[in-house]
Amino acid sequence: MHALETNARIELREKAQGLTESYDQLPAEDVLKHAIKTLFPGRIGLVSSFGTEAAVLLHMVSRIDPYVPVIFLETGMHFPETLQYREDLVSRLGLCNIQTVRPRPASVKADDPDGILHQSNTDLCCHVRKTLPMLAALRGLDCWITGRKRGQAATRSELELFETQDRWLKVNPLLDWTADDVTAYFKAHDLPDHPLKERGYLSVGCLPCTRAVKPGEDARAGRWADSEKTECGIHFVDGKMVRGGS
């Protein structure tokens, strides 16, 4: 049973299913072209962390339409290397519509006045610093692009090309890409690696909650290590935050 079932939600899920059936055999860049140019012109954006694999979608979008909104959630806790990487990629790719979104100062003051909320309640920290600002940034859009992939974590193993979240559609054009696919794309298009990658950070989030990956661990093992949390909470399924677990 889906939370808050309404005719609008049912119709949106049916639309997502139909789009998946229509486009799931196309290469990722063709999916993006259709989504940006035909399906949601002027009503689609890319939510990007500017992490270790982010340059793939950023490059694709820049070649299709550099004015597509790119939403960057500035939590106030990013690695300095991520912020510099963002500036370097924006300049290199000629992206023209970067929307840097920050949490409301009043919310941070109320819930995390000392900047240590992540030590006691990572879910609330992510909610205040990521989820709420992102929802506000998405208000003018009908669809948002994500870089999630089925092979990244158990919580992502059943991703579909198009899916729904609240009133939005989401498209996951890289859902079947492997690490080798990403590496090949970087090489083919001479894209720079995130500066932390060579230090073992294969997935980069906020500084306090990210560590380098140890040999034999999967790429996201360094995110919220030693806890059950595997997702920041900006993605929901059936009205419930995707948090982690098996």
CSV table of C-alpha atoms in Angstrom, one decimal:
chain,number,residue,atom,x,y,z
A,1,MET,CA,0.0,0.0,0.0
A,2,HIS,CA,1.4,3.4,-1.0
A,3,ALA,CA,1.3,6.3,1.5
A,4,LEU,CA,-1.3,9.0,1.0
A,5,GLU,CA,-2.8,7.2,-2.0
A,6,THR,CA,-4.5,9.6,-4.4
A,7,ASN,CA,-5.6,9.5,-8.0
A,8,ALA,CA,-2.8,12.0,-8.8
A,9,ARG,CA,-0.2,9.8,-7.3
A,10,ILE,CA,-1.6,6.7,-9.0
A,11,GLU,CA,-1.5,8.6,-12.4
A,12,LEU,CA,2.1,9.8,-11.7
A,13,ARG,CA,3.3,6.2,-11.0
A,14,GLU,CA,1.6,5.0,-14.1
A,15,LYS,CA,3.3,7.7,-16.1
A,16,ALA,CA,6.7,6.7,-14.6
A,17,GLN,CA,6.0,3.1,-15.6
A,18,GLY,CA,5.1,4.1,-19.1
A,19,LEU,CA,8.2,6.3,-19.5
A,20,THR,CA,10.4,3.5,-18.2
A,21,GLU,CA,8.9,1.0,-20.7
A,22,SER,CA,9.3,3.5,-23.6
A,23,TYR,CA,12.9,4.6,-22.9
A,24,ASP,CA,14.7,1.9,-20.9
A,25,GLN,CA,16.5,0.5,-23.9
A,26,LEU,CA,18.1,3.9,-24.8
A,27,PRO,CA,21.6,5.0,-23.9
A,28,ALA,CA,21.8,7.3,-21.0
A,29,GLU,CA,22.5,10.4,-23.0
A,30,ASP,CA,19.5,9.8,-25.3
A,31,VAL,CA,17.3,9.4,-22.2
A,32,LEU,CA,18.5,12.7,-21.0
A,33,LYS,CA,17.9,14.4,-24.4
A,34,HIS,CA,14.3,13.2,-24.5
A,35,ALA,CA,13.7,14.2,-20.8
A,36,ILE,CA,15.3,17.7,-21.2
A,37,LYS,CA,14.1,18.6,-24.7
A,38,THR,CA,10.8,16.7,-25.2
A,39,LEU,CA,9.3,15.4,-22.0
A,40,PHE,CA,9.9,18.2,-19.5
A,41,PRO,CA,11.3,21.3,-21.3
A,42,GLY,CA,12.0,24.0,-18.8
A,43,ARG,CA,10.7,21.8,-16.0
A,44,ILE,CA,13.6,19.5,-15.2
A,45,GLY,CA,16.8,19.9,-13.2
A,46,LEU,CA,19.8,17.9,-12.1
A,47,VAL,CA,20.4,17.5,-8.3
A,48,SER,CA,24.2,17.1,-8.1
A,49,SER,CA,26.6,16.5,-5.1
A,50,PHE,CA,29.6,17.2,-7.3
A,51,GLY,CA,31.0,13.9,-5.9
A,52,THR,CA,33.3,11.4,-7.5
A,53,GLU,CA,31.0,10.3,-10.3
A,54,ALA,CA,29.0,13.5,-10.8
A,55,ALA,CA,31.0,14.8,-13.8
A,56,VAL,CA,29.3,12.2,-16.0
A,57,LEU,CA,25.8,13.6,-15.8
A,58,LEU,CA,27.1,17.2,-15.5
A,59,HIS,CA,29.0,16.7,-18.8
A,60,MET,CA,26.0,15.1,-20.5
A,61,VAL,CA,23.7,17.9,-19.4
A,62,SER,CA,26.2,20.6,-20.5
A,63,ARG,CA,26.2,19.1,-24.0
A,64,ILE,CA,22.4,19.0,-24.2
A,65,ASP,CA,21.5,22.3,-22.6
A,66,PRO,CA,23.9,24.1,-20.3
A,67,TYR,CA,21.0,26.2,-18.9
A,68,VAL,CA,19.3,23.2,-17.3
A,69,PRO,CA,19.2,24.0,-13.5
A,70,VAL,CA,21.9,22.2,-11.5
A,71,ILE,CA,20.9,22.1,-7.9
A,72,PHE,CA,23.8,21.9,-5.4
A,73,LEU,CA,22.9,21.5,-1.7
A,74,GLU,CA,25.4,23.5,0.2
A,75,THR,CA,25.1,22.0,3.6
A,76,GLY,CA,27.8,24.0,5.1
A,77,MET,CA,29.8,20.9,5.9
A,78,HIS,CA,31.3,19.9,2.5
A,79,PHE,CA,34.9,19.1,2.0
A,80,PRO,CA,36.8,22.2,0.7
A,81,GLU,CA,38.0,19.9,-2.1
A,82,THR,CA,34.3,19.4,-3.2
A,83,LEU,CA,33.6,23.1,-3.3
A,84,GLN,CA,36.7,23.7,-5.4
A,85,TYR,CA,35.9,20.7,-7.7
A,86,ARG,CA,32.4,22.3,-8.2
A,87,GLU,CA,34.0,25.5,-9.3
A,88,ASP,CA,36.4,23.8,-11.6
A,89,LEU,CA,33.7,21.6,-13.3
A,90,VAL,CA,31.3,24.5,-13.7
A,91,SER,CA,34.0,26.5,-15.5
A,92,ARG,CA,35.3,23.6,-17.6
A,93,LEU,CA,31.8,22.4,-18.7
A,94,GLY,CA,30.3,25.8,-19.3
A,95,LEU,CA,27.3,25.2,-17.0
A,96,CYS,CA,25.2,28.3,-16.8
A,97,ASN,CA,22.5,27.7,-14.2
A,98,ILE,CA,24.1,26.4,-11.0
A,99,GLN,CA,21.6,26.9,-8.1
A,100,THR,CA,23.4,26.7,-4.8
A,101,VAL,CA,20.8,26.0,-2.1
A,102,ARG,CA,21.4,26.4,1.6
A,103,PRO,CA,19.4,25.4,4.6
A,104,ARG,CA,17.3,28.1,6.3
A,105,PRO,CA,19.4,29.9,8.9
A,106,ALA,CA,16.5,29.7,11.3
A,107,SER,CA,16.3,25.9,10.9
A,108,VAL,CA,20.0,25.4,11.5
A,109,LYS,CA,19.8,27.7,14.5
A,110,ALA,CA,16.9,25.8,16.0
A,111,ASP,CA,18.1,22.2,15.3
A,112,ASP,CA,21.9,22.5,15.0
A,113,PRO,CA,23.1,25.7,16.7
A,114,ASP,CA,26.5,24.2,17.5
A,115,GLY,CA,27.0,22.3,14.3
A,116,ILE,CA,27.3,18.9,16.0
A,117,LEU,CA,23.9,17.5,15.3
A,118,HIS,CA,25.5,14.9,13.0
A,119,GLN,CA,27.0,13.3,16.1
A,120,SER,CA,23.7,12.4,17.7
A,121,ASN,CA,21.1,12.4,14.9
A,122,THR,CA,22.4,12.0,11.4
A,123,ASP,CA,18.9,11.7,9.9
A,124,LEU,CA,17.7,15.0,11.3
A,125,CYS,CA,21.0,16.7,10.3
A,126,CYS,CA,20.4,15.5,6.7
A,127,HIS,CA,16.8,16.5,6.9
A,128,VAL,CA,17.6,20.1,7.9
A,129,ARG,CA,20.6,20.6,5.7
A,130,LYS,CA,19.6,18.7,2.6
A,131,THR,CA,16.0,17.4,2.3
A,132,LEU,CA,14.1,20.6,3.2
A,133,PRO,CA,16.3,22.9,1.1
A,134,MET,CA,16.1,20.5,-1.9
A,135,LEU,CA,12.3,20.3,-1.7
A,136,ALA,CA,12.1,24.1,-1.8
A,137,ALA,CA,14.5,24.2,-4.8
A,138,LEU,CA,12.4,21.7,-6.7
A,139,ARG,CA,9.2,23.6,-6.5
A,140,GLY,CA,9.3,24.9,-10.0
A,141,LEU,CA,10.2,21.5,-11.6
A,142,ASP,CA,8.2,18.4,-12.6
A,143,CYS,CA,11.2,16.1,-12.9
A,144,TRP,CA,14.7,15.8,-11.4
A,145,ILE,CA,17.7,13.9,-12.6
A,146,THR,CA,19.7,11.7,-10.3
A,147,GLY,CA,23.0,9.8,-10.7
A,148,ARG,CA,21.9,6.8,-8.6
A,149,LYS,CA,22.9,3.3,-9.8
A,150,ARG,CA,21.6,-0.1,-9.0
A,151,GLY,CA,25.0,-1.5,-8.1
A,152,GLN,CA,25.9,1.2,-5.5
A,153,ALA,CA,24.0,-0.3,-2.6
A,154,ALA,CA,21.3,-2.8,-1.6
A,155,THR,CA,18.9,0.1,-1.2
A,156,ARG,CA,19.3,1.0,-4.9
A,157,SER,CA,19.2,-2.5,-6.4
A,158,GLU,CA,15.6,-2.2,-7.7
A,159,LEU,CA,15.8,1.3,-9.2
A,160,GLU,CA,13.7,2.0,-12.3
A,161,LEU,CA,14.6,4.4,-15.0
A,162,PHE,CA,11.7,6.7,-14.1
A,163,GLU,CA,10.2,6.7,-10.6
A,164,THR,CA,8.1,9.0,-8.5
A,165,GLN,CA,8.6,10.9,-5.3
A,166,ASP,CA,5.7,13.0,-3.9
A,167,ARG,CA,4.6,15.1,-6.8
A,168,TRP,CA,7.8,14.7,-8.8
A,169,LEU,CA,9.1,12.3,-11.4
A,170,LYS,CA,12.7,11.3,-11.1
A,171,VAL,CA,14.9,9.9,-13.9
A,172,ASN,CA,18.0,7.7,-13.2
A,173,PRO,CA,19.7,7.5,-16.6
A,174,LEU,CA,22.8,5.8,-15.2
A,175,LEU,CA,21.0,3.1,-13.2
A,176,ASP,CA,22.8,0.2,-15.0
A,177,TRP,CA,26.2,1.8,-15.2
A,178,THR,CA,29.1,0.1,-13.6
A,179,ALA,CA,32.3,1.6,-12.1
A,180,ASP,CA,34.1,0.6,-15.3
A,181,ASP,CA,31.5,2.4,-17.4
A,182,VAL,CA,32.0,5.6,-15.3
A,183,THR,CA,35.8,5.3,-15.6
A,184,ALA,CA,35.6,4.8,-19.4
A,185,TYR,CA,33.4,7.9,-19.7
A,186,PHE,CA,35.8,10.0,-17.7
A,187,LYS,CA,38.6,8.9,-19.9
A,188,ALA,CA,36.7,9.3,-23.2
A,189,HIS,CA,35.8,12.9,-22.4
A,190,ASP,CA,39.0,13.9,-20.4
A,191,LEU,CA,37.0,14.7,-17.3
A,192,PRO,CA,39.0,15.5,-14.1
A,193,ASP,CA,38.6,13.2,-11.0
A,194,HIS,CA,37.4,14.6,-7.7
A,195,PRO,CA,40.6,15.5,-5.8
A,196,LEU,CA,39.7,13.2,-2.9
A,197,LYS,CA,39.3,10.1,-5.1
A,198,GLU,CA,43.1,9.4,-5.1
A,199,ARG,CA,43.0,9.4,-1.3
A,200,GLY,CA,40.4,6.6,-1.2
A,201,TYR,CA,37.2,8.6,-1.1
A,202,LEU,CA,35.1,6.8,-3.7
A,203,SER,CA,31.8,8.4,-2.6
A,204,VAL,CA,32.0,11.9,-1.1
A,205,GLY,CA,29.3,13.5,1.1
A,206,CYS,CA,29.7,15.9,4.1
A,207,LEU,CA,33.1,16.0,5.8
A,208,PRO,CA,32.0,14.8,9.2
A,209,CYS,CA,30.2,11.7,7.9
A,210,THR,CA,32.5,10.5,5.2
A,211,ARG,CA,35.8,8.5,5.4
A,212,ALA,CA,38.0,6.9,2.8
A,213,VAL,CA,37.0,3.4,1.6
A,214,LYS,CA,39.1,0.5,2.9
A,215,PRO,CA,40.4,-2.3,0.5
A,216,GLY,CA,37.6,-4.7,-0.3
A,217,GLU,CA,34.8,-2.3,0.7
A,218,ASP,CA,32.1,-1.1,-1.7
A,219,ALA,CA,32.2,2.5,-3.0
A,220,ARG,CA,29.7,3.8,-0.4
A,221,ALA,CA,31.1,2.1,2.6
A,222,GLY,CA,32.7,5.3,3.7
A,223,ARG,CA,29.4,7.1,4.1
A,224,TRP,CA,28.1,7.1,7.6
A,225,ALA,CA,30.5,4.3,8.4
A,226,ASP,CA,29.8,2.1,11.5
A,227,SER,CA,26.0,2.8,11.3
A,228,GLU,CA,23.0,1.4,9.5
A,229,LYS,CA,22.5,4.7,7.6
A,230,THR,CA,23.4,4.4,3.9
A,231,GLU,CA,21.3,7.3,2.4
A,232,CYS,CA,21.1,11.0,3.2
A,233,GLY,CA,17.3,11.0,3.0
A,234,ILE,CA,16.5,13.1,0.0
A,235,HIS,CA,15.1,10.0,-1.7
A,236,PHE,CA,11.7,8.5,-0.6
A,237,VAL,CA,9.9,5.4,-1.5
A,238,ASP,CA,6.1,5.2,-0.8
A,239,GLY,CA,6.4,8.2,1.4
A,240,LYS,CA,9.2,6.8,3.5
A,241,MET,CA,12.8,8.0,3.6
A,242,VAL,CA,15.3,5.6,2.1
A,243,ARG,CA,17.7,5.3,5.1
A,244,GLY,CA,19.5,2.1,4.8
A,245,GLY,CA,19.5,-1.5,5.9
A,246,SER,CA,19.3,-4.6,3.7
